[in-house]
Amino acid sequence: MPINHIIVHQIDKKPDGTPAVLHPRDTELPVSQATENLLADLNHGYNAKAGKGWGLFHEPSGAYPFSGWLSQYLDGTTDFTAFSHQAVEHLQKLMEESNLSTGGHVLFAHYQQGMTDYLAIALLHHSEGLTVTDALDVAPARHLDLGQLHLAARINLSEWQNNKQSRQYISFIKGKNGRKVSDYFRDFIGCQEGIDGPSETRTLLKAFSEYVESEDLSEEQAREKVTTLIGYASAQSNLGEPVSLEGDDRENGKNRTLSVRPVRLRP
């Protein structure tokens, strides 16, 4: 998982209406084993998170400037550090307007997975734990709690740039207590929900069932197709990616295409 750029900033903010204080980092983090482990653990925690939504950018505007800044970074007008400063300053302002928000460390990472470019954005918090020192004493220890992600998003940059019809190149974690807790974070990114996950899942499963029935498949062939669908859906879930179901069935001289919009299968 090659890392192109990665940086972390800090915002101090309590959910009591006090001003949010930004502590920006001036330079990118060096790519190292530590940053690679951090990103790998972040992706693992993000992929395992239930209740994600899928969407697309609002048109760039004064209310939603993030995608415009991102475009300027990608076309080389600004560098990654400058882009992250613009973005985190905007997040700071939105935090001040939200009484429900708390601060933390804001991670921006541009990386590649296979042939696809992604931008990960996450608000990270620490947890208190314990450690045993070299002197065999027990001492408190703080660590990033990547298993408790509440505000994070991932943008498929390749799909955004190359597929203008896509409505789900952004994935994001939805708030547990409705949308209010995560609203300001979605507004920060400028993301609008593009698909209704449960509805689209039902559409996919119904289309798949109708396809199998209409093709007059044997029991064994039907089982093979169901097994293939489940395996594929599980693999996509592990990657944190939506499921698309397209294909031609040319067995017995037939040429029927099953095609539905990509959806996120939910348990």
PDB file of C-alpha atoms in Angstrom:
ATOM      1  CA  MET A   1       0.000   0.000   0.000  1.00  0.00           C
ATOM      2  CA  PRO A   2       2.316   2.788  -1.216  1.00  0.00           C
ATOM      3  CA  ILE A   3       1.839   6.099   0.616  1.00  0.00           C
ATOM      4  CA  ASN A   4       2.118   9.198  -1.553  1.00  0.00           C
ATOM      5  CA  HIS A   5       1.618  11.760   1.210  1.00  0.00           C
ATOM      6  CA  ILE A   6       0.554  11.657   4.860  1.00  0.00           C
ATOM      7  CA  ILE A   7       0.168  14.345   7.528  1.00  0.00           C
ATOM      8  CA  VAL A   8      -1.475  14.776  10.938  1.00  0.00           C
ATOM      9  CA  HIS A   9      -2.814  17.953  12.560  1.00  0.00           C
ATOM     10  CA  GLN A  10      -4.376  18.450  15.988  1.00  0.00           C
ATOM     11  CA  ILE A  11      -7.554  20.285  16.980  1.00  0.00           C
ATOM     12  CA  ASP A  12      -8.260  20.904  20.675  1.00  0.00           C
ATOM     13  CA  LYS A  13     -12.005  21.107  21.214  1.00  0.00           C
ATOM     14  CA  LYS A  14     -14.411  20.164  23.989  1.00  0.00           C
ATOM     15  CA  PRO A  15     -18.156  19.697  23.384  1.00  0.00           C
ATOM     16  CA  ASP A  16     -19.045  22.712  25.535  1.00  0.00           C
ATOM     17  CA  GLY A  17     -18.984  25.570  23.064  1.00  0.00           C
ATOM     18  CA  THR A  18     -15.396  26.597  23.746  1.00  0.00           C
ATOM     19  CA  PRO A  19     -13.325  27.686  20.732  1.00  0.00           C
ATOM     20  CA  ALA A  20     -11.492  25.004  18.771  1.00  0.00           C
ATOM     21  CA  VAL A  21      -7.730  25.505  18.792  1.00  0.00           C
ATOM     22  CA  LEU A  22      -5.759  24.265  15.785  1.00  0.00           C
ATOM     23  CA  HIS A  23      -2.196  22.951  16.053  1.00  0.00           C
ATOM     24  CA  PRO A  24      -1.134  22.364  12.428  1.00  0.00           C
ATOM     25  CA  ARG A  25       1.908  20.377  11.377  1.00  0.00           C
ATOM     26  CA  ASP A  26       4.161  22.298   8.990  1.00  0.00           C
ATOM     27  CA  THR A  27       5.553  19.365   6.998  1.00  0.00           C
ATOM     28  CA  GLU A  28       4.403  15.958   5.856  1.00  0.00           C
ATOM     29  CA  LEU A  29       5.168  12.906   7.932  1.00  0.00           C
ATOM     30  CA  PRO A  30       8.031  10.874   6.487  1.00  0.00           C
ATOM     31  CA  VAL A  31       6.933   7.587   4.998  1.00  0.00           C
ATOM     32  CA  SER A  32       8.224   4.927   7.368  1.00  0.00           C
ATOM     33  CA  GLN A  33       7.297   1.573   8.814  1.00  0.00           C
ATOM     34  CA  ALA A  34       5.428   3.440  11.548  1.00  0.00           C
ATOM     35  CA  THR A  35       3.265   5.459   9.123  1.00  0.00           C
ATOM     36  CA  GLU A  36       2.668   2.376   6.969  1.00  0.00           C
ATOM     37  CA  ASN A  37       1.516   0.462  10.058  1.00  0.00           C
ATOM     38  CA  LEU A  38      -0.674   3.388  11.079  1.00  0.00           C
ATOM     39  CA  LEU A  39      -2.400   3.499   7.690  1.00  0.00           C
ATOM     40  CA  ALA A  40      -2.781  -0.285   7.552  1.00  0.00           C
ATOM     41  CA  ASP A  41      -4.373  -0.336  11.023  1.00  0.00           C
ATOM     42  CA  LEU A  42      -6.606   2.600  10.105  1.00  0.00           C
ATOM     43  CA  ASN A  43      -7.840   0.839   6.973  1.00  0.00           C
ATOM     44  CA  HIS A  44      -8.423  -2.366   8.912  1.00  0.00           C
ATOM     45  CA  GLY A  45     -10.511  -0.546  11.500  1.00  0.00           C
ATOM     46  CA  TYR A  46     -12.363   1.438   8.857  1.00  0.00           C
ATOM     47  CA  ASN A  47     -13.189  -1.595   6.734  1.00  0.00           C
ATOM     48  CA  ALA A  48     -14.526  -3.433   9.782  1.00  0.00           C
ATOM     49  CA  LYS A  49     -16.756  -0.530  10.771  1.00  0.00           C
ATOM     50  CA  ALA A  50     -20.458  -1.216  10.257  1.00  0.00           C
ATOM     51  CA  GLY A  51     -22.940   1.396   9.139  1.00  0.00           C
ATOM     52  CA  LYS A  52     -20.959   3.209   6.458  1.00  0.00           C
ATOM     53  CA  GLY A  53     -22.640   5.413   3.891  1.00  0.00           C
ATOM     54  CA  TRP A  54     -21.713   6.070   0.254  1.00  0.00           C
ATOM     55  CA  GLY A  55     -21.937   9.304  -1.622  1.00  0.00           C
ATOM     56  CA  LEU A  56     -20.473  12.003  -3.846  1.00  0.00           C
ATOM     57  CA  PHE A  57     -19.328  15.606  -3.616  1.00  0.00           C
ATOM     58  CA  HIS A  58     -21.640  18.585  -3.645  1.00  0.00           C
ATOM     59  CA  GLU A  59     -20.729  21.108  -6.310  1.00  0.00           C
ATOM     60  CA  PRO A  60     -17.833  23.258  -5.018  1.00  0.00           C
ATOM     61  CA  SER A  61     -19.092  26.389  -3.290  1.00  0.00           C
ATOM     62  CA  GLY A  62     -18.459  28.613  -0.308  1.00  0.00           C
ATOM     63  CA  ALA A  63     -20.298  26.120   1.871  1.00  0.00           C
ATOM     64  CA  TYR A  64     -18.525  23.106   0.330  1.00  0.00           C
ATOM     65  CA  PRO A  65     -14.988  24.178  -0.681  1.00  0.00           C
ATOM     66  CA  PHE A  66     -13.215  20.867   0.050  1.00  0.00           C
ATOM     67  CA  SER A  67     -13.528  19.285  -3.404  1.00  0.00           C
ATOM     68  CA  GLY A  68     -12.203  22.459  -5.044  1.00  0.00           C
ATOM     69  CA  TRP A  69      -9.113  22.390  -2.824  1.00  0.00           C
ATOM     70  CA  LEU A  70      -8.680  18.691  -3.518  1.00  0.00           C
ATOM     71  CA  SER A  71      -8.831  19.319  -7.271  1.00  0.00           C
ATOM     72  CA  GLN A  72      -6.157  22.012  -6.952  1.00  0.00           C
ATOM     73  CA  TYR A  73      -3.909  19.575  -5.093  1.00  0.00           C
ATOM     74  CA  LEU A  74      -4.417  16.805  -7.631  1.00  0.00           C
ATOM     75  CA  ASP A  75      -3.694  19.067 -10.609  1.00  0.00           C
ATOM     76  CA  GLY A  76      -0.528  20.380  -8.944  1.00  0.00           C
ATOM     77  CA  THR A  77      -1.718  23.905  -8.198  1.00  0.00           C
ATOM     78  CA  THR A  78      -1.079  23.402  -4.469  1.00  0.00           C
ATOM     79  CA  ASP A  79       0.970  20.829  -2.600  1.00  0.00           C
ATOM     80  CA  PHE A  80      -0.366  18.259  -0.138  1.00  0.00           C
ATOM     81  CA  THR A  81       0.617  20.193   2.979  1.00  0.00           C
ATOM     82  CA  ALA A  82      -1.095  23.377   1.781  1.00  0.00           C
ATOM     83  CA  PHE A  83      -4.205  21.399   0.835  1.00  0.00           C
ATOM     84  CA  SER A  84      -4.336  19.769   4.267  1.00  0.00           C
ATOM     85  CA  HIS A  85      -3.961  23.179   5.958  1.00  0.00           C
ATOM     86  CA  GLN A  86      -6.890  24.595   3.976  1.00  0.00           C
ATOM     87  CA  ALA A  87      -8.988  21.569   4.822  1.00  0.00           C
ATOM     88  CA  VAL A  88      -8.191  21.358   8.540  1.00  0.00           C
ATOM     89  CA  GLU A  89      -8.801  25.106   9.015  1.00  0.00           C
ATOM     90  CA  HIS A  90     -12.232  24.602   7.474  1.00  0.00           C
ATOM     91  CA  LEU A  91     -12.850  21.649   9.790  1.00  0.00           C
ATOM     92  CA  GLN A  92     -11.843  23.788  12.779  1.00  0.00           C
ATOM     93  CA  LYS A  93     -14.496  26.379  11.881  1.00  0.00           C
ATOM     94  CA  LEU A  94     -17.199  23.733  11.509  1.00  0.00           C
ATOM     95  CA  MET A  95     -16.210  22.183  14.836  1.00  0.00           C
ATOM     96  CA  GLU A  96     -16.700  25.524  16.566  1.00  0.00           C
ATOM     97  CA  GLU A  97     -20.240  25.652  15.177  1.00  0.00           C
ATOM     98  CA  SER A  98     -21.078  22.155  16.435  1.00  0.00           C
ATOM     99  CA  ASN A  99     -21.656  21.687  20.153  1.00  0.00           C
ATOM    100  CA  LEU A 100     -21.460  17.919  19.674  1.00  0.00           C
ATOM    101  CA  SER A 101     -17.950  17.903  18.250  1.00  0.00           C
ATOM    102  CA  THR A 102     -14.755  17.029  20.088  1.00  0.00           C
ATOM    103  CA  GLY A 103     -11.210  17.543  18.932  1.00  0.00           C
ATOM    104  CA  GLY A 104      -8.514  15.047  18.122  1.00  0.00           C
ATOM    105  CA  HIS A 105      -5.767  14.331  15.640  1.00  0.00           C
ATOM    106  CA  VAL A 106      -6.829  14.814  12.014  1.00  0.00           C
ATOM    107  CA  LEU A 107      -5.123  12.445   9.602  1.00  0.00           C
ATOM    108  CA  PHE A 108      -4.892  13.017   5.847  1.00  0.00           C
ATOM    109  CA  ALA A 109      -3.325  10.255   3.751  1.00  0.00           C
ATOM    110  CA  HIS A 110      -3.051   9.944  -0.038  1.00  0.00           C
ATOM    111  CA  TYR A 111      -2.139   6.368  -0.889  1.00  0.00           C
ATOM    112  CA  GLN A 112      -2.513   3.688  -3.530  1.00  0.00           C
ATOM    113  CA  GLN A 113      -4.066   0.258  -3.313  1.00  0.00           C
ATOM    114  CA  GLY A 114      -3.469  -1.704  -6.475  1.00  0.00           C
ATOM    115  CA  MET A 115      -4.082   0.690  -9.357  1.00  0.00           C
ATOM    116  CA  THR A 116      -6.437   2.914  -7.346  1.00  0.00           C
ATOM    117  CA  ASP A 117      -5.646   6.177  -5.554  1.00  0.00           C
ATOM    118  CA  TYR A 118      -7.415   6.971  -2.292  1.00  0.00           C
ATOM    119  CA  LEU A 119      -7.566   9.830   0.167  1.00  0.00           C
ATOM    120  CA  ALA A 120      -8.277   8.802   3.757  1.00  0.00           C
ATOM    121  CA  ILE A 121      -9.395  11.377   6.312  1.00  0.00           C
ATOM    122  CA  ALA A 122      -9.969  10.460   9.947  1.00  0.00           C
ATOM    123  CA  LEU A 123     -10.380  12.113  13.319  1.00  0.00           C
ATOM    124  CA  LEU A 124      -8.285  10.024  15.710  1.00  0.00           C
ATOM    125  CA  HIS A 125      -8.439   9.843  19.496  1.00  0.00           C
ATOM    126  CA  HIS A 126      -6.228   8.369  22.177  1.00  0.00           C
ATOM    127  CA  SER A 127      -7.065   5.733  24.747  1.00  0.00           C
ATOM    128  CA  GLU A 128      -5.411   5.269  28.105  1.00  0.00           C
ATOM    129  CA  GLY A 129      -3.798   1.934  28.754  1.00  0.00           C
ATOM    130  CA  LEU A 130      -0.997   0.317  30.709  1.00  0.00           C
ATOM    131  CA  THR A 131       2.454  -0.928  29.884  1.00  0.00           C
ATOM    132  CA  VAL A 132       5.281  -2.709  31.650  1.00  0.00           C
ATOM    133  CA  THR A 133       8.497  -0.688  31.574  1.00  0.00           C
ATOM    134  CA  ASP A 134      12.043  -1.954  31.135  1.00  0.00           C
ATOM    135  CA  ALA A 135      12.374  -1.675  34.913  1.00  0.00           C
ATOM    136  CA  LEU A 136       9.370  -4.017  35.202  1.00  0.00           C
ATOM    137  CA  ASP A 137       7.130  -1.314  36.603  1.00  0.00           C
ATOM    138  CA  VAL A 138       3.536  -0.849  35.482  1.00  0.00           C
ATOM    139  CA  ALA A 139       3.009   2.577  33.987  1.00  0.00           C
ATOM    140  CA  PRO A 140       0.204   4.375  32.126  1.00  0.00           C
ATOM    141  CA  ALA A 141       0.503   4.506  28.353  1.00  0.00           C
ATOM    142  CA  ARG A 142      -1.487   6.377  25.697  1.00  0.00           C
ATOM    143  CA  HIS A 143      -2.137   4.957  22.262  1.00  0.00           C
ATOM    144  CA  LEU A 144      -4.189   5.800  19.202  1.00  0.00           C
ATOM    145  CA  ASP A 145      -7.483   3.954  19.412  1.00  0.00           C
ATOM    146  CA  LEU A 146      -8.004   2.958  15.781  1.00  0.00           C
ATOM    147  CA  GLY A 147     -10.636   0.411  16.756  1.00  0.00           C
ATOM    148  CA  GLN A 148     -13.005   3.187  17.825  1.00  0.00           C
ATOM    149  CA  LEU A 149     -13.323   5.266  14.675  1.00  0.00           C
ATOM    150  CA  HIS A 150     -16.362   7.527  14.700  1.00  0.00           C
ATOM    151  CA  LEU A 151     -15.515  10.183  12.122  1.00  0.00           C
ATOM    152  CA  ALA A 152     -13.683   9.051   9.010  1.00  0.00           C
ATOM    153  CA  ALA A 153     -14.100   9.035   5.256  1.00  0.00           C
ATOM    154  CA  ARG A 154     -12.340   7.558   2.261  1.00  0.00           C
ATOM    155  CA  ILE A 155     -12.415   9.042  -1.234  1.00  0.00           C
ATOM    156  CA  ASN A 156     -11.719   6.898  -4.270  1.00  0.00           C
ATOM    157  CA  LEU A 157      -9.781   9.520  -6.199  1.00  0.00           C
ATOM    158  CA  SER A 158      -9.435   7.370  -9.321  1.00  0.00           C
ATOM    159  CA  GLU A 159     -13.183   6.796  -9.568  1.00  0.00           C
ATOM    160  CA  TRP A 160     -13.960  10.452  -8.877  1.00  0.00           C
ATOM    161  CA  GLN A 161     -11.656  11.598 -11.660  1.00  0.00           C
ATOM    162  CA  ASN A 162     -12.417   8.898 -14.219  1.00  0.00           C
ATOM    163  CA  ASN A 163     -16.097   8.039 -13.717  1.00  0.00           C
ATOM    164  CA  LYS A 164     -18.232  11.166 -13.826  1.00  0.00           C
ATOM    165  CA  GLN A 165     -21.438   9.128 -13.447  1.00  0.00           C
ATOM    166  CA  SER A 166     -20.418   7.560 -10.153  1.00  0.00           C
ATOM    167  CA  ARG A 167     -22.466   8.441  -7.079  1.00  0.00           C
ATOM    168  CA  GLN A 168     -20.470   6.488  -4.532  1.00  0.00           C
ATOM    169  CA  TYR A 169     -16.801   7.340  -4.729  1.00  0.00           C
ATOM    170  CA  ILE A 170     -16.889   8.590  -1.123  1.00  0.00           C
ATOM    171  CA  SER A 171     -17.495   6.280   1.809  1.00  0.00           C
ATOM    172  CA  PHE A 172     -17.995   7.613   5.317  1.00  0.00           C
ATOM    173  CA  ILE A 173     -18.904   6.438   8.801  1.00  0.00           C
ATOM    174  CA  LYS A 174     -22.423   7.341   9.832  1.00  0.00           C
ATOM    175  CA  GLY A 175     -23.127   8.570  13.350  1.00  0.00           C
ATOM    176  CA  LYS A 176     -24.584   6.067  15.793  1.00  0.00           C
ATOM    177  CA  ASN A 177     -27.161   8.470  17.188  1.00  0.00           C
ATOM    178  CA  GLY A 178     -28.620   9.475  13.868  1.00  0.00           C
ATOM    179  CA  ARG A 179     -26.820  11.854  11.563  1.00  0.00           C
ATOM    180  CA  LYS A 180     -26.394  14.861  13.883  1.00  0.00           C
ATOM    181  CA  VAL A 181     -23.081  13.788  15.391  1.00  0.00           C
ATOM    182  CA  SER A 182     -21.453  13.252  12.000  1.00  0.00           C
ATOM    183  CA  ASP A 183     -23.211  16.007  10.056  1.00  0.00           C
ATOM    184  CA  TYR A 184     -20.453  18.569  10.480  1.00  0.00           C
ATOM    185  CA  PHE A 185     -17.842  16.060   9.271  1.00  0.00           C
ATOM    186  CA  ARG A 186     -19.842  15.294   6.136  1.00  0.00           C
ATOM    187  CA  ASP A 187     -20.335  19.021   5.588  1.00  0.00           C
ATOM    188  CA  PHE A 188     -16.569  19.446   5.969  1.00  0.00           C
ATOM    189  CA  ILE A 189     -15.968  17.003   3.097  1.00  0.00           C
ATOM    190  CA  GLY A 190     -18.954  18.340   1.167  1.00  0.00           C
ATOM    191  CA  CYS A 191     -20.452  14.877   0.772  1.00  0.00           C
ATOM    192  CA  GLN A 192     -24.033  14.099  -0.135  1.00  0.00           C
ATOM    193  CA  GLU A 193     -25.386  10.576   0.180  1.00  0.00           C
ATOM    194  CA  GLY A 194     -25.581   8.959  -3.246  1.00  0.00           C
ATOM    195  CA  ILE A 195     -27.320   5.656  -2.573  1.00  0.00           C
ATOM    196  CA  ASP A 196     -29.701   4.164  -0.052  1.00  0.00           C
ATOM    197  CA  GLY A 197     -27.708   1.154   1.115  1.00  0.00           C
ATOM    198  CA  PRO A 198     -30.522  -1.106   2.399  1.00  0.00           C
ATOM    199  CA  SER A 199     -32.754  -0.341  -0.599  1.00  0.00           C
ATOM    200  CA  GLU A 200     -29.949  -0.944  -3.081  1.00  0.00           C
ATOM    201  CA  THR A 201     -29.000  -4.191  -1.357  1.00  0.00           C
ATOM    202  CA  ARG A 202     -32.566  -5.449  -1.697  1.00  0.00           C
ATOM    203  CA  THR A 203     -32.515  -4.446  -5.372  1.00  0.00           C
ATOM    204  CA  LEU A 204     -29.292  -6.356  -5.954  1.00  0.00           C
ATOM    205  CA  LEU A 205     -30.476  -9.519  -4.224  1.00  0.00           C
ATOM    206  CA  LYS A 206     -33.842  -9.410  -6.006  1.00  0.00           C
ATOM    207  CA  ALA A 207     -32.143  -8.930  -9.389  1.00  0.00           C
ATOM    208  CA  PHE A 208     -29.737 -11.772  -8.683  1.00  0.00           C
ATOM    209  CA  SER A 209     -32.562 -14.092  -7.644  1.00  0.00           C
ATOM    210  CA  GLU A 210     -34.615 -13.243 -10.740  1.00  0.00           C
ATOM    211  CA  TYR A 211     -31.575 -13.742 -12.952  1.00  0.00           C
ATOM    212  CA  VAL A 212     -30.855 -17.205 -11.570  1.00  0.00           C
ATOM    213  CA  GLU A 213     -34.505 -18.241 -11.910  1.00  0.00           C
ATOM    214  CA  SER A 214     -34.908 -16.884 -15.446  1.00  0.00           C
ATOM    215  CA  GLU A 215     -31.837 -18.716 -16.742  1.00  0.00           C
ATOM    216  CA  ASP A 216     -33.308 -22.099 -15.822  1.00  0.00           C
ATOM    217  CA  LEU A 217     -30.069 -23.150 -14.125  1.00  0.00           C
ATOM    218  CA  SER A 218     -29.580 -26.524 -12.570  1.00  0.00           C
ATOM    219  CA  GLU A 219     -29.472 -26.717  -8.789  1.00  0.00           C
ATOM    220  CA  GLU A 220     -25.698 -27.164  -8.880  1.00  0.00           C
ATOM    221  CA  GLN A 221     -25.191 -24.166 -11.215  1.00  0.00           C
ATOM    222  CA  ALA A 222     -27.412 -21.996  -9.006  1.00  0.00           C
ATOM    223  CA  ARG A 223     -25.417 -22.986  -5.912  1.00  0.00           C
ATOM    224  CA  GLU A 224     -22.166 -22.138  -7.689  1.00  0.00           C
ATOM    225  CA  LYS A 225     -23.438 -18.672  -8.590  1.00  0.00           C
ATOM    226  CA  VAL A 226     -24.660 -18.024  -5.040  1.00  0.00           C
ATOM    227  CA  THR A 227     -21.291 -19.153  -3.657  1.00  0.00           C
ATOM    228  CA  THR A 228     -19.487 -16.889  -6.108  1.00  0.00           C
ATOM    229  CA  LEU A 229     -21.652 -13.903  -5.121  1.00  0.00           C
ATOM    230  CA  ILE A 230     -21.098 -14.488  -1.399  1.00  0.00           C
ATOM    231  CA  GLY A 231     -17.341 -14.881  -1.860  1.00  0.00           C
ATOM    232  CA  TYR A 232     -17.099 -11.754  -3.948  1.00  0.00           C
ATOM    233  CA  ALA A 233     -19.258  -9.742  -1.528  1.00  0.00           C
ATOM    234  CA  SER A 234     -17.120 -10.895   1.412  1.00  0.00           C
ATOM    235  CA  ALA A 235     -13.917  -9.923  -0.383  1.00  0.00           C
ATOM    236  CA  GLN A 236     -15.318  -6.474  -1.219  1.00  0.00           C
ATOM    237  CA  SER A 237     -16.465  -6.041   2.385  1.00  0.00           C
ATOM    238  CA  ASN A 238     -12.964  -6.811   3.640  1.00  0.00           C
ATOM    239  CA  LEU A 239     -11.652  -4.088   1.334  1.00  0.00           C
ATOM    240  CA  GLY A 240     -14.354  -1.668   2.428  1.00  0.00           C
ATOM    241  CA  GLU A 241     -15.603  -1.445  -1.156  1.00  0.00           C
ATOM    242  CA  PRO A 242     -19.131  -1.619  -2.593  1.00  0.00           C
ATOM    243  CA  VAL A 243     -20.391  -4.594  -4.556  1.00  0.00           C
ATOM    244  CA  SER A 244     -21.237  -4.452  -8.250  1.00  0.00           C
ATOM    245  CA  LEU A 245     -22.980  -7.300 -10.004  1.00  0.00           C
ATOM    246  CA  GLU A 246     -22.487  -7.425 -13.740  1.00  0.00           C
ATOM    247  CA  GLY A 247     -21.885 -10.250 -16.140  1.00  0.00           C
ATOM    248  CA  ASP A 248     -22.897 -12.215 -19.181  1.00  0.00           C
ATOM    249  CA  ASP A 249     -24.183 -15.763 -19.069  1.00  0.00           C
ATOM    250  CA  ARG A 250     -23.300 -17.345 -22.390  1.00  0.00           C
ATOM    251  CA  GLU A 251     -23.833 -20.922 -21.300  1.00  0.00           C
ATOM    252  CA  ASN A 252     -26.083 -22.817 -23.657  1.00  0.00           C
ATOM    253  CA  GLY A 253     -25.639 -20.089 -26.252  1.00  0.00           C
ATOM    254  CA  LYS A 254     -27.321 -17.420 -24.132  1.00  0.00           C
ATOM    255  CA  ASN A 255     -26.159 -13.853 -23.835  1.00  0.00           C
ATOM    256  CA  ARG A 256     -28.081 -12.183 -21.027  1.00  0.00           C
ATOM    257  CA  THR A 257     -26.488  -9.447 -18.941  1.00  0.00           C
ATOM    258  CA  LEU A 258     -27.311  -8.988 -15.287  1.00  0.00           C
ATOM    259  CA  SER A 259     -26.449  -5.443 -14.304  1.00  0.00           C
ATOM    260  CA  VAL A 260     -27.337  -3.427 -11.225  1.00  0.00           C
ATOM    261  CA  ARG A 261     -25.783  -0.358  -9.719  1.00  0.00           C
ATOM    262  CA  PRO A 262     -22.948  -1.005  -7.270  1.00  0.00           C
ATOM    263  CA  VAL A 263     -24.223  -1.288  -3.711  1.00  0.00           C
ATOM    264  CA  ARG A 264     -22.885  -1.967  -0.284  1.00  0.00           C
ATOM    265  CA  LEU A 265     -24.045  -5.341   0.981  1.00  0.00           C
ATOM    266  CA  ARG A 266     -25.018  -5.186   4.627  1.00  0.00           C
ATOM    267  CA  PRO A 267     -25.306  -8.074   7.073  1.00  0.00           C
TER     268      PRO A 267
END
